GROMACS .gro file of C-alpha atoms in nm:
model
  378
    1MET     CA    1   0.028  -0.021   0.020
    2GLU     CA    2   0.276   0.253   0.132
    3ALA     CA    3   0.482   0.151  -0.222
    4ASP     CA    4   0.185   0.233  -0.445
    5PHE     CA    5   0.180   0.554  -0.305
    6LEU     CA    6   0.555   0.620  -0.338
    7ASN     CA    7   0.533   0.505  -0.665
    8SER     CA    8   0.184   0.723  -0.728
    9PHE     CA    9   0.305   1.013  -0.561
   10SER     CA   10   0.645   0.919  -0.783
   11VAL     CA   11   0.398   0.958  -1.120
   12ALA     CA   12   0.325   1.289  -1.027
   13LEU     CA   13   0.590   1.456  -0.929
   14HIS     CA   14   0.741   1.368  -1.245
   15SER     CA   15   0.434   1.466  -1.441
   16VAL     CA   16   0.444   1.787  -1.240
   17TRP     CA   17   0.824   1.851  -1.370
   18VAL     CA   18   0.745   1.751  -1.705
   19ASN     CA   19   0.538   2.024  -1.757
   20SER     CA   20   0.641   2.276  -1.657
   21GLY     CA   21   0.850   2.561  -1.784
   22TYR     CA   22   1.181   2.424  -1.572
   23SER     CA   23   1.240   2.099  -1.814
   24ALA     CA   24   1.175   2.301  -2.192
   25ILE     CA   25   1.346   2.653  -2.058
   26THR     CA   26   1.660   2.761  -2.292
   27ILE     CA   27   1.893   2.915  -2.330
   28ASN     CA   28   1.790   3.173  -2.565
   29ASN     CA   29   1.501   3.153  -2.315
   30LEU     CA   30   1.755   3.267  -2.040
   31ILE     CA   31   1.913   3.513  -2.163
   32MET     CA   32   1.632   3.697  -2.264
   33ILE     CA   33   1.499   3.680  -1.957
   34VAL     CA   34   1.802   3.819  -1.834
   35VAL     CA   35   1.835   4.061  -2.108
   36GLY     CA   36   1.421   4.210  -1.994
   37MET     CA   37   1.560   4.232  -1.631
   38VAL     CA   38   1.823   4.477  -1.763
   39LEU     CA   39   1.638   4.665  -1.988
   40LEU     CA   40   1.426   4.727  -1.661
   41TYR     CA   41   1.670   4.782  -1.435
   42LEU     CA   42   1.733   5.064  -1.721
   43ALA     CA   43   1.340   5.182  -1.702
   44ILE     CA   44   1.368   5.155  -1.281
   45GLY     CA   45   1.684   5.259  -1.174
   46LYS     CA   46   1.779   5.461  -1.482
   47GLY     CA   47   1.417   5.632  -1.572
   48PHE     CA   48   1.478   5.550  -1.962
   49GLU     CA   49   1.175   5.611  -2.082
   50PRO     CA   50   1.022   5.361  -1.783
   51LEU     CA   51   0.596   5.424  -1.907
   52LEU     CA   52   0.767   5.214  -2.184
   53LEU     CA   53   1.010   5.037  -2.126
   54ALA     CA   54   0.952   4.801  -1.765
   55PRO     CA   55   0.602   4.675  -1.988
   56ILE     CA   56   0.803   4.597  -2.303
   57ALA     CA   57   1.109   4.428  -2.076
   58PHE     CA   58   0.803   4.233  -1.808
   59GLY     CA   59   0.657   4.168  -2.136
   60CYS     CA   60   1.007   3.977  -2.291
   61ILE     CA   61   1.010   3.777  -1.931
   62LEU     CA   62   0.688   3.683  -1.990
   63ALA     CA   63   0.675   3.567  -2.345
   64ASN     CA   64   1.035   3.319  -2.228
   65PHE     CA   65   0.816   3.086  -2.014
   66PRO     CA   66   0.769   2.802  -2.219
   67TYR     CA   67   0.378   2.648  -2.201
   68ASN     CA   68   0.254   3.029  -2.129
   69GLY     CA   69  -0.047   2.963  -2.369
   70PHE     CA   70  -0.016   3.336  -2.470
   71ASN     CA   71  -0.138   3.190  -2.800
   72GLU     CA   72  -0.541   3.255  -2.643
   73GLY     CA   73  -0.708   3.467  -2.384
   74VAL     CA   74  -0.577   3.838  -2.302
   75MET     CA   75  -0.213   3.852  -2.395
   76HIS     CA   76  -0.357   3.735  -2.769
   77ALA     CA   77  -0.580   3.948  -2.756
   78ILE     CA   78  -0.329   4.189  -2.713
   79SER     CA   79  -0.056   4.046  -2.994
   80GLU     CA   80  -0.363   4.073  -3.194
   81GLY     CA   81  -0.443   4.419  -3.135
   82ILE     CA   82  -0.061   4.553  -3.251
   83LYS     CA   83  -0.114   4.307  -3.575
   84MET     CA   84  -0.428   4.469  -3.654
   85GLU     CA   85  -0.244   4.766  -3.612
   86ILE     CA   86  -0.580   4.902  -3.326
   87PHE     CA   87  -0.222   5.056  -3.117
   88PRO     CA   88  -0.051   5.282  -3.292
   89PRO     CA   89  -0.313   5.500  -3.376
   90LEU     CA   90  -0.498   5.534  -3.028
   91ILE     CA   91  -0.135   5.618  -2.898
   92PHE     CA   92  -0.104   5.865  -3.231
   93LEU     CA   93  -0.489   6.010  -3.088
   94GLY     CA   94  -0.335   6.138  -2.698
   95VAL     CA   95  -0.005   6.273  -2.867
   96GLY     CA   96  -0.226   6.458  -3.088
   97ALA     CA   97  -0.412   6.551  -2.760
   98MET     CA   98  -0.145   6.586  -2.571
   99THR     CA   99   0.052   6.813  -2.831
  100ASP     CA  100   0.055   7.216  -2.936
  101PHE     CA  101   0.051   7.264  -3.286
  102GLY     CA  102   0.174   7.694  -3.200
  103PRO     CA  103   0.525   7.667  -3.262
  104LEU     CA  104   0.503   7.508  -3.582
  105ILE     CA  105   0.227   7.733  -3.680
  106ALA     CA  106   0.381   7.989  -3.548
  107ALA     CA  107   0.720   7.886  -3.699
  108PRO     CA  108   0.648   7.697  -4.066
  109ASN     CA  109   1.035   7.690  -4.173
  110THR     CA  110   1.071   7.450  -3.920
  111LEU     CA  111   0.878   7.152  -4.096
  112LEU     CA  112   1.181   7.179  -4.288
  113MET     CA  113   1.429   7.149  -4.006
  114GLY     CA  114   1.149   6.781  -3.918
  115ALA     CA  115   1.194   6.700  -4.287
  116ALA     CA  116   1.584   6.723  -4.278
  117ALA     CA  117   1.577   6.506  -3.976
  118GLN     CA  118   1.417   6.229  -4.144
  119PHE     CA  119   1.726   6.211  -4.300
  120GLY     CA  120   1.844   5.934  -4.149
  121VAL     CA  121   1.536   5.716  -4.193
  122PHE     CA  122   1.700   5.709  -4.543
  123VAL     CA  123   1.983   5.623  -4.452
  124ALA     CA  124   1.978   5.333  -4.280
  125LEU     CA  125   1.701   5.159  -4.569
  126TYR     CA  126   2.013   5.179  -4.832
  127GLY     CA  127   2.264   5.032  -4.503
  128ALA     CA  128   1.935   4.781  -4.462
  129MET     CA  129   1.982   4.673  -4.814
  130MET     CA  130   2.315   4.634  -4.860
  131LEU     CA  131   2.340   4.384  -4.568
  132GLY     CA  132   2.149   4.167  -4.730
  133PHE     CA  133   1.736   4.290  -4.580
  134THR     CA  134   1.417   4.267  -4.837
  135VAL     CA  135   1.335   4.618  -4.949
  136PRO     CA  136   1.046   4.569  -4.644
  137GLN     CA  137   1.244   4.452  -4.379
  138ALA     CA  138   1.505   4.780  -4.450
  139ALA     CA  139   1.238   5.067  -4.480
  140SER     CA  140   1.093   4.889  -4.198
  141ILE     CA  141   1.450   4.897  -4.010
  142GLY     CA  142   1.522   5.237  -4.099
  143ILE     CA  143   1.208   5.401  -3.979
  144ILE     CA  144   1.422   5.348  -3.661
  145GLY     CA  145   1.600   5.651  -3.712
  146GLY     CA  146   1.243   5.866  -3.640
  147ALA     CA  147   1.201   5.793  -3.269
  148ASP     CA  148   0.903   5.735  -3.351
  149GLY     CA  149   0.794   5.352  -3.166
  150PRO     CA  150   0.380   5.348  -3.305
  151THR     CA  151   0.491   5.449  -3.606
  152ALA     CA  152   0.799   5.221  -3.591
  153ILE     CA  153   0.578   4.910  -3.511
  154TYR     CA  154   0.273   5.071  -3.802
  155LEU     CA  155   0.510   5.047  -4.101
  156THR     CA  156   0.686   4.726  -3.944
  157THR     CA  157   0.301   4.503  -3.896
  158LYS     CA  158   0.263   4.628  -4.289
  159LEU     CA  159   0.596   4.509  -4.356
  160ALA     CA  160   0.798   4.292  -4.242
  161PRO     CA  161   0.609   4.161  -3.922
  162GLU     CA  162   0.899   3.927  -3.846
  163LEU     CA  163   1.124   4.166  -3.728
  164LEU     CA  164   0.857   4.361  -3.467
  165GLY     CA  165   0.985   4.283  -3.190
  166ALA     CA  166   1.376   4.447  -3.268
  167VAL     CA  167   1.186   4.705  -3.463
  168ALA     CA  168   1.054   4.776  -3.177
  169VAL     CA  169   1.234   4.761  -2.887
  170ALA     CA  170   1.568   4.961  -3.097
  171ALA     CA  171   1.305   5.224  -3.167
  172TYR     CA  172   1.217   5.269  -2.840
  173SER     CA  173   1.565   5.158  -2.719
  174TYR     CA  174   1.719   5.483  -2.855
  175MET     CA  175   1.371   5.696  -2.810
  176SER     CA  176   1.437   5.654  -2.421
  177LEU     CA  177   1.873   5.738  -2.460
  178VAL     CA  178   1.765   6.067  -2.651
  179PRO     CA  179   1.965   6.271  -2.368
  180LEU     CA  180   2.225   6.050  -2.454
  181ILE     CA  181   2.275   6.010  -2.809
  182GLN     CA  182   2.153   6.350  -2.909
  183PRO     CA  183   2.442   6.549  -2.719
  184PRO     CA  184   2.754   6.448  -2.852
  185VAL     CA  185   2.638   6.437  -3.197
  186MET     CA  186   2.469   6.865  -3.152
  187ARG     CA  187   2.798   6.975  -2.984
  188LEU     CA  188   3.037   6.824  -3.276
  189LEU     CA  189   2.836   7.027  -3.540
  190THR     CA  190   2.829   7.378  -3.408
  191THR     CA  191   3.050   7.668  -3.295
  192LYS     CA  192   2.984   7.769  -2.910
  193LYS     CA  193   2.840   8.080  -3.079
  194GLU     CA  194   2.622   7.938  -3.242
  195ARG     CA  195   2.478   7.746  -2.981
  196GLU     CA  196   2.451   8.079  -2.750
  197THR     CA  197   2.238   8.202  -2.948
  198LYS     CA  198   1.892   8.365  -2.855
  199MET     CA  199   1.644   8.348  -3.031
  200SER     CA  200   1.329   8.625  -3.073
  201GLN     CA  201   0.987   8.499  -2.875
  202LEU     CA  202   0.756   8.361  -3.069
  203ARG     CA  203   0.453   8.475  -3.211
  204ASN     CA  204   0.068   8.457  -3.066
  205VAL     CA  205  -0.112   8.138  -3.241
  206SER     CA  206  -0.490   8.241  -3.304
  207ARG     CA  207  -0.762   7.987  -3.176
  208PHE     CA  208  -0.834   8.002  -3.524
  209GLU     CA  209  -0.535   7.867  -3.641
  210LYS     CA  210  -0.444   7.592  -3.453
  211ILE     CA  211  -0.833   7.474  -3.504
  212VAL     CA  212  -0.762   7.536  -3.883
  213PHE     CA  213  -0.409   7.364  -3.913
  214PRO     CA  214  -0.485   6.960  -3.815
  215ILE     CA  215  -0.811   6.994  -4.036
  216VAL     CA  216  -0.582   7.099  -4.322
  217ALA     CA  217  -0.327   6.850  -4.211
  218THR     CA  218  -0.552   6.586  -4.253
  219ILE     CA  219  -0.649   6.658  -4.606
  220VAL     CA  220  -0.338   6.760  -4.683
  221ILE     CA  221  -0.127   6.509  -4.647
  222SER     CA  222  -0.403   6.200  -4.663
  223LEU     CA  223  -0.491   6.251  -4.969
  224LEU     CA  224  -0.140   6.282  -5.039
  225LEU     CA  225  -0.049   5.906  -4.845
  226PRO     CA  226  -0.373   5.710  -4.818
  227PRO     CA  227  -0.222   5.476  -4.619
  228ILE     CA  228  -0.063   5.669  -4.376
  229SER     CA  229  -0.478   5.817  -4.342
  230SER     CA  230  -0.527   5.615  -3.986
  231LEU     CA  231  -0.167   5.751  -3.814
  232ILE     CA  232  -0.221   6.149  -3.921
  233GLY     CA  233  -0.657   6.107  -3.825
  234MET     CA  234  -0.573   5.979  -3.495
  235LEU     CA  235  -0.255   6.303  -3.388
  236MET     CA  236  -0.512   6.559  -3.546
  237LEU     CA  237  -0.812   6.444  -3.485
  238GLY     CA  238  -0.638   6.431  -3.088
  239ASN     CA  239  -0.567   6.821  -3.135
  240LEU     CA  240  -0.858   6.935  -3.230
  241PHE     CA  241  -1.017   6.804  -2.959
  242ARG     CA  242  -0.736   6.961  -2.738
  243GLU     CA  243  -0.790   7.364  -2.928
  244SER     CA  244  -1.152   7.308  -3.006
  245GLY     CA  245  -1.250   7.443  -2.743
  246VAL     CA  246  -1.545   7.223  -2.687
  247THR     CA  247  -1.479   6.853  -2.621
  248ASP     CA  248  -1.231   6.885  -2.343
  249ARG     CA  249  -1.387   6.594  -2.173
  250LEU     CA  250  -1.282   6.372  -2.504
  251SER     CA  251  -0.878   6.596  -2.483
  252ASP     CA  252  -0.852   6.495  -2.089
  253THR     CA  253  -0.932   6.092  -2.190
  254ALA     CA  254  -0.714   6.049  -2.494
  255GLN     CA  255  -0.409   6.280  -2.247
  256ASN     CA  256  -0.484   6.046  -1.949
  257ALA     CA  257  -0.696   5.723  -1.905
  258LEU     CA  258  -0.693   5.635  -2.295
  259ILE     CA  259  -0.336   5.685  -2.389
  260ASN     CA  260  -0.257   5.525  -1.999
  261THR     CA  261  -0.488   5.198  -2.138
  262VAL     CA  262  -0.298   5.170  -2.452
  263THR     CA  263   0.034   5.220  -2.372
  264ILE     CA  264   0.015   5.008  -2.175
  265PHE     CA  265  -0.103   4.650  -2.390
  266LEU     CA  266   0.131   4.880  -2.711
  267ALA     CA  267   0.412   4.766  -2.515
  268LEU     CA  268   0.299   4.510  -2.294
  269GLY     CA  269   0.238   4.294  -2.616
  270THR     CA  270   0.555   4.468  -2.839
  271GLY     CA  271   0.757   4.276  -2.518
  272LEU     CA  272   0.534   3.951  -2.619
  273THR     CA  273   0.754   3.941  -2.960
  274MET     CA  274   1.060   3.887  -2.799
  275SER     CA  275   1.095   3.512  -2.771
  276GLY     CA  276   1.469   3.351  -2.730
  277ASN     CA  277   1.371   3.168  -3.092
  278ASP     CA  278   1.247   3.407  -3.245
  279PHE     CA  279   1.478   3.760  -3.106
  280LEU     CA  280   1.821   3.583  -3.081
  281LYS     CA  281   1.987   3.628  -3.422
  282VAL     CA  282   2.301   3.840  -3.547
  283ALA     CA  283   1.982   4.028  -3.782
  284THR     CA  284   1.853   4.128  -3.427
  285LEU     CA  285   2.172   4.280  -3.364
  286GLU     CA  286   2.172   4.470  -3.802
  287ILE     CA  287   1.865   4.629  -3.667
  288ILE     CA  288   1.931   4.752  -3.369
  289PHE     CA  289   2.291   4.928  -3.496
  290LEU     CA  290   2.093   5.018  -3.810
  291GLY     CA  291   1.863   5.178  -3.634
  292LEU     CA  292   2.159   5.434  -3.389
  293VAL     CA  293   2.325   5.506  -3.722
  294ALA     CA  294   1.968   5.634  -3.789
  295PHE     CA  295   1.902   5.836  -3.556
  296ILE     CA  296   2.251   5.999  -3.507
  297PHE     CA  297   2.220   6.068  -3.913
  298GLY     CA  298   1.897   6.247  -3.824
  299THR     CA  299   1.943   6.419  -3.564
  300ALA     CA  300   2.295   6.506  -3.809
  301ALA     CA  301   2.135   6.588  -4.073
  302GLY     CA  302   1.873   6.809  -3.809
  303VAL     CA  303   2.183   7.072  -3.635
  304LEU     CA  304   2.346   7.067  -4.056
  305LEU     CA  305   2.024   7.218  -4.190
  306GLY     CA  306   1.968   7.458  -3.833
  307LYS     CA  307   2.320   7.561  -3.906
  308VAL     CA  308   2.189   7.663  -4.300
  309MET     CA  309   1.930   7.861  -4.146
  310TYR     CA  310   2.160   8.008  -3.913
  311TYR     CA  311   2.341   8.195  -4.153
  312CYS     CA  312   2.047   8.324  -4.349
  313THR     CA  313   1.885   8.443  -4.152
  314GLY     CA  314   2.207   8.694  -3.999
  315GLY     CA  315   2.198   8.476  -3.673
  316LYS     CA  316   1.867   8.431  -3.577
  317VAL     CA  317   1.768   8.068  -3.510
  318ASN     CA  318   2.006   7.828  -3.358
  319PRO     CA  319   2.095   7.554  -3.485
  320LEU     CA  320   2.051   7.328  -3.196
  321ILE     CA  321   1.688   7.353  -3.239
  322GLY     CA  322   1.771   7.089  -3.560
  323SER     CA  323   1.783   6.805  -3.381
  324ALA     CA  324   1.476   6.772  -3.189
  325GLY     CA  325   1.337   6.690  -3.588
  326VAL     CA  326   1.348   6.365  -3.484
  327SER     CA  327   1.034   6.351  -3.276
  328ALA     CA  328   1.053   6.122  -2.932
  329VAL     CA  329   0.824   6.385  -2.802
  330PRO     CA  330   0.921   6.624  -2.616
  331MET     CA  331   1.266   6.485  -2.513
  332ALA     CA  332   1.392   6.553  -2.796
  333ALA     CA  333   1.300   6.941  -2.728
  334ARG     CA  334   1.304   6.997  -2.346
  335VAL     CA  335   1.727   6.869  -2.500
  336SER     CA  336   1.808   7.125  -2.745
  337GLN     CA  337   1.704   7.355  -2.439
  338ILE     CA  338   1.941   7.247  -2.237
  339GLU     CA  339   2.245   7.195  -2.474
  340GLY     CA  340   2.108   7.560  -2.579
  341GLN     CA  341   2.163   7.690  -2.122
  342LYS     CA  342   2.437   7.486  -2.104
  343ALA     CA  343   2.560   7.771  -2.414
  344ASN     CA  344   2.443   8.037  -2.285
  345PRO     CA  345   2.226   8.055  -1.886
  346SER     CA  346   1.977   8.264  -1.999
  347ASN     CA  347   1.835   8.071  -2.344
  348TYR     CA  348   1.498   7.964  -2.351
  349LEU     CA  349   1.444   7.720  -2.686
  350LEU     CA  350   1.197   7.483  -2.525
  351MET     CA  351   0.928   7.681  -2.737
  352HIS     CA  352   1.122   7.698  -3.042
  353ALA     CA  353   1.257   7.388  -3.045
  354MET     CA  354   0.897   7.207  -3.002
  355GLY     CA  355   0.780   7.330  -3.382
  356PRO     CA  356   1.087   7.073  -3.556
  357ASN     CA  357   0.973   6.812  -3.305
  358VAL     CA  358   0.608   6.835  -3.390
  359ALA     CA  359   0.720   6.822  -3.772
  360GLY     CA  360   0.921   6.541  -3.661
  361VAL     CA  361   0.634   6.371  -3.525
  362ILE     CA  362   0.415   6.491  -3.825
  363GLY     CA  363   0.772   6.417  -4.097
  364THR     CA  364   0.825   6.075  -3.942
  365ALA     CA  365   0.433   5.947  -4.027
  366VAL     CA  366   0.497   6.086  -4.409
  367ALA     CA  367   0.806   5.889  -4.444
  368ALA     CA  368   0.611   5.618  -4.315
  369GLY     CA  369   0.361   5.686  -4.524
  370THR     CA  370   0.569   5.711  -4.874
  371MET     CA  371   0.733   5.448  -4.736
  372LEU     CA  372   0.400   5.207  -4.814
  373ALA     CA  373   0.320   5.354  -5.138
  374MET     CA  374   0.645   5.280  -5.252
  375PHE     CA  375   0.710   4.973  -5.108
  376GLY     CA  376   0.398   4.828  -4.987
  377ALA     CA  377   0.265   4.623  -5.264
  378HIS     CA  378   0.574   4.406  -5.285
   0.00000   0.00000   0.00000
């Protein structure tokens, strides 16, 4: 009797072990769990974009548990929300509600800086093609240079879904590292005299202009590049909520409850794509490297155009604000402000840098739409 009990207990223990994750975990899973912990440290310990990096990191850890059953239930629904392109447009709705387009409207020439900063996107696209990636894959890698996570995810799900994890992690990582990556490039390409430049106060933008802008921008850009009408449309709808003066409740929801909820789902779903078998490849390292190249070249192009504008205006434009054209709202604009104050403590560049910054959001979306129009059929 006792022997039968011990035998049954032994069989039960063996069954528990065989069906546990411990028996099936691989070295790749363990490496990615460690990667997830490192990302958690960067998010919590160092404060690098914690609202995004923390759920991505935790999703990465969860994705590497064997037999996790994530092919159904809420985790499956979150992953499908990314594949079905639900979350990026909703993020743009919140971003639009949080963004003041006034600096761009007041100084429309800063739109050129946002456009110039997209140069890094096409440098990385060319580099990816040279490394053997397909054209759609190269386009998805290049968009990392725009420093706009939702747009990178949106484009990659359409052109190269197999690269989603690597592209999303690279995009969000470089967004969080803006304060470390950009300043050396900015200082290298500018003189102290240029960095000291104080810019005159922006003109006041009327309420009418702020209401008309999102409507006109939606119509013009969506007709030109229909594939990104959902991104541009939601960005401008959120901004219209903000500026109309009659939809405060909708604006508040988009800025707070909605964007916070969707950020959790989008970031967690991104982390869930980072399983060891899919992520630990040479291609992943190449993508991360190319993303850095794109980001550096984008920053450099924005600053260099800022230098051109500095000389064309007789020293009235501080070139530092050009670096904000890479998007990453509003962190890139804050970096411009910080660097400007280091050179001249009385400098105040934040609102001036917000022009190229919000132009960068639009510019990255336009770059993504251009790539979809050119390569989406391949």
